Amino acid sequence: MKRFTLKALFLAALMFASVLFGMQQANDGIQRMRGFDDPNYAEAITIQEAESGELQASILGNEVSSHDLQKKREQLEEMEAYNFFSSLGKQFSATIQALMEETIQLITSLINGE
C-alpha cells in the first residue's frame, strides 16, 4: 500500500510539473509567434534571487513563500473543519471491521466445533 501511495504521489507531481512546463512552452510559443514581449503574458514559473540571497518564487503571477504556506496551515488547524465524507468513511470502516470480526469468529467457532 505504501509503494502504491508513493507511486501515485510521484505520478501526480510529475503531471503537475508537466502541466507547468507545457504552460511555459505555450507562453514561449506565443511570444515567438508575435515577435515581441507582452507584459500581460507572464511566465508560468519565475524564480528570482533577492538581494538578501533568498529565493523568491511565483507561480502564475502569484508570489509563493514558506510563510504563506505556514499561515494557511495555521488557518486550517484553527478551523478544525468538519469533513462529512471523512466521518462517513470512518463510520463505514468501523462497521465493516466489526462485521468482518464477527464473521471470522463465527467461522472459527464452526471449524472448532463449538
mmCIF file of C-alpha atoms in Angstrom:
data_model
loop_
_atom_site.group_PDB
_atom_site.id
_atom_site.type_symbol
_atom_site.label_atom_id
_atom_site.label_comp_id
_atom_site.label_asym_id
_atom_site.label_seq_id
_atom_site.Cartn_x
_atom_site.Cartn_y
_atom_site.Cartn_z
ATOM 1 C CA MET A 1 0.000 0.000 0.000
ATOM 2 C CA LYS A 2 2.876 2.341 0.828
ATOM 3 C CA ARG A 3 4.510 1.726 -2.549
ATOM 4 C CA PHE A 4 1.245 2.426 -4.342
ATOM 5 C CA THR A 5 0.822 5.690 -2.444
ATOM 6 C CA LEU A 6 4.372 6.750 -3.251
ATOM 7 C CA LYS A 7 3.882 5.863 -6.923
ATOM 8 C CA ALA A 8 0.603 7.784 -7.044
ATOM 9 C CA LEU A 9 2.125 10.866 -5.388
ATOM 10 C CA PHE A 10 5.120 10.717 -7.725
ATOM 11 C CA LEU A 11 2.817 10.439 -10.726
ATOM 12 C CA ALA A 12 0.688 13.387 -9.543
ATOM 13 C CA ALA A 13 3.812 15.515 -9.003
ATOM 14 C CA LEU A 14 5.102 14.534 -12.439
ATOM 15 C CA MET A 15 1.797 15.519 -14.068
ATOM 16 C CA PHE A 16 1.768 18.848 -12.202
ATOM 17 C CA ALA A 17 5.315 19.606 -13.340
ATOM 18 C CA SER A 18 4.376 18.606 -16.897
ATOM 19 C CA VAL A 19 1.419 20.991 -16.914
ATOM 20 C CA LEU A 20 3.590 23.864 -15.702
ATOM 21 C CA PHE A 21 6.251 23.013 -18.296
ATOM 22 C CA GLY A 22 3.578 22.943 -21.016
ATOM 23 C CA MET A 23 2.241 26.325 -19.942
ATOM 24 C CA GLN A 24 5.750 27.762 -20.097
ATOM 25 C CA GLN A 25 6.281 26.299 -23.575
ATOM 26 C CA ALA A 26 2.950 27.734 -24.743
ATOM 27 C CA ASN A 27 3.936 31.160 -23.409
ATOM 28 C CA ASP A 28 7.268 30.995 -25.225
ATOM 29 C CA GLY A 29 5.472 29.946 -28.425
ATOM 30 C CA ILE A 30 3.073 32.874 -28.187
ATOM 31 C CA GLN A 31 5.977 35.283 -27.753
ATOM 32 C CA ARG A 32 7.827 33.819 -30.752
ATOM 33 C CA MET A 33 4.685 33.932 -32.873
ATOM 34 C CA ARG A 34 4.027 37.615 -32.132
ATOM 35 C CA GLY A 35 7.675 38.568 -32.292
ATOM 36 C CA PHE A 36 7.603 40.800 -29.186
ATOM 37 C CA ASP A 37 7.117 40.508 -25.430
ATOM 38 C CA ASP A 38 3.746 41.413 -23.966
ATOM 39 C CA PRO A 39 3.816 42.145 -20.207
ATOM 40 C CA ASN A 40 0.255 40.782 -19.917
ATOM 41 C CA TYR A 41 1.561 37.250 -20.571
ATOM 42 C CA ALA A 42 3.601 36.340 -17.507
ATOM 43 C CA GLU A 43 5.744 33.242 -17.276
ATOM 44 C CA ALA A 44 4.205 30.208 -15.589
ATOM 45 C CA ILE A 45 7.003 29.907 -13.033
ATOM 46 C CA THR A 46 9.526 32.553 -12.086
ATOM 47 C CA ILE A 47 12.308 32.024 -9.587
ATOM 48 C CA GLN A 48 14.424 35.020 -8.664
ATOM 49 C CA GLU A 49 17.145 35.571 -6.111
ATOM 50 C CA ALA A 50 16.608 38.573 -3.864
ATOM 51 C CA GLU A 51 19.382 40.904 -2.754
ATOM 52 C CA SER A 52 19.459 39.123 0.600
ATOM 53 C CA GLY A 53 20.209 35.827 -1.152
ATOM 54 C CA GLU A 54 16.721 34.437 -0.574
ATOM 55 C CA LEU A 55 14.938 32.700 -3.426
ATOM 56 C CA GLN A 56 11.561 34.137 -4.394
ATOM 57 C CA ALA A 57 9.150 32.082 -6.476
ATOM 58 C CA SER A 58 5.919 32.946 -8.228
ATOM 59 C CA ILE A 59 3.519 30.573 -9.917
ATOM 60 C CA LEU A 60 1.164 32.067 -12.499
ATOM 61 C CA GLY A 61 1.961 35.559 -11.182
ATOM 62 C CA ASN A 62 1.143 34.751 -7.551
ATOM 63 C CA GLU A 63 4.009 35.072 -5.086
ATOM 64 C CA VAL A 64 4.672 31.898 -3.123
ATOM 65 C CA SER A 65 6.622 31.785 0.122
ATOM 66 C CA SER A 66 7.034 29.406 3.004
ATOM 67 C CA HIS A 67 5.349 31.984 5.238
ATOM 68 C CA ASP A 68 2.179 31.820 3.138
ATOM 69 C CA LEU A 69 2.085 28.048 3.438
ATOM 70 C CA GLN A 70 2.622 28.272 7.195
ATOM 71 C CA LYS A 71 -0.246 30.776 7.546
ATOM 72 C CA LYS A 72 -2.598 28.536 5.562
ATOM 73 C CA ARG A 73 -1.648 25.556 7.699
ATOM 74 C CA GLU A 74 -2.365 27.523 10.882
ATOM 75 C CA GLN A 75 -5.721 28.655 9.497
ATOM 76 C CA LEU A 76 -6.708 25.082 8.721
ATOM 77 C CA GLU A 77 -5.698 23.945 12.195
ATOM 78 C CA GLU A 78 -7.740 26.747 13.757
ATOM 79 C CA MET A 79 -10.810 25.978 11.669
ATOM 80 C CA GLU A 80 -10.871 22.300 12.624
ATOM 81 C CA ALA A 81 -13.179 21.844 9.673
ATOM 82 C CA TYR A 82 -15.691 19.021 9.762
ATOM 83 C CA ASN A 83 -15.397 16.788 6.744
ATOM 84 C CA PHE A 84 -18.627 14.875 6.166
ATOM 85 C CA PHE A 85 -17.106 12.331 3.812
ATOM 86 C CA SER A 86 -14.198 11.657 6.158
ATOM 87 C CA SER A 87 -16.505 10.935 9.079
ATOM 88 C CA LEU A 88 -18.765 8.845 6.843
ATOM 89 C CA GLY A 89 -15.750 6.835 5.694
ATOM 90 C CA LYS A 90 -14.621 6.267 9.283
ATOM 91 C CA GLN A 91 -18.072 5.015 10.281
ATOM 92 C CA PHE A 92 -18.223 2.751 7.236
ATOM 93 C CA SER A 93 -14.766 1.391 8.029
ATOM 94 C CA ALA A 94 -15.687 0.690 11.655
ATOM 95 C CA THR A 95 -18.882 -1.090 10.585
ATOM 96 C CA ILE A 96 -17.081 -3.269 8.035
ATOM 97 C CA GLN A 97 -14.340 -4.078 10.560
ATOM 98 C CA ALA A 98 -16.872 -5.137 13.208
ATOM 99 C CA LEU A 99 -18.777 -7.201 10.642
ATOM 100 C CA MET A 100 -15.616 -8.965 9.488
ATOM 101 C CA GLU A 101 -14.531 -9.689 13.070
ATOM 102 C CA GLU A 102 -17.918 -11.279 13.802
ATOM 103 C CA THR A 103 -17.747 -13.301 10.579
ATOM 104 C CA ILE A 104 -14.252 -14.587 11.378
ATOM 105 C CA GLN A 105 -15.302 -15.512 14.924
ATOM 106 C CA LEU A 106 -18.322 -17.390 13.545
ATOM 107 C CA ILE A 107 -16.211 -19.287 11.026
ATOM 108 C CA THR A 108 -13.565 -20.200 13.581
ATOM 109 C CA SER A 109 -16.238 -21.394 16.040
ATOM 110 C CA LEU A 110 -17.770 -23.563 13.297
ATOM 111 C CA ILE A 111 -14.363 -25.021 12.424
ATOM 112 C CA ASN A 112 -13.512 -25.746 16.048
ATOM 113 C CA GLY A 113 -16.934 -27.347 16.581
ATOM 114 C CA GLU A 114 -18.024 -25.183 19.485
#
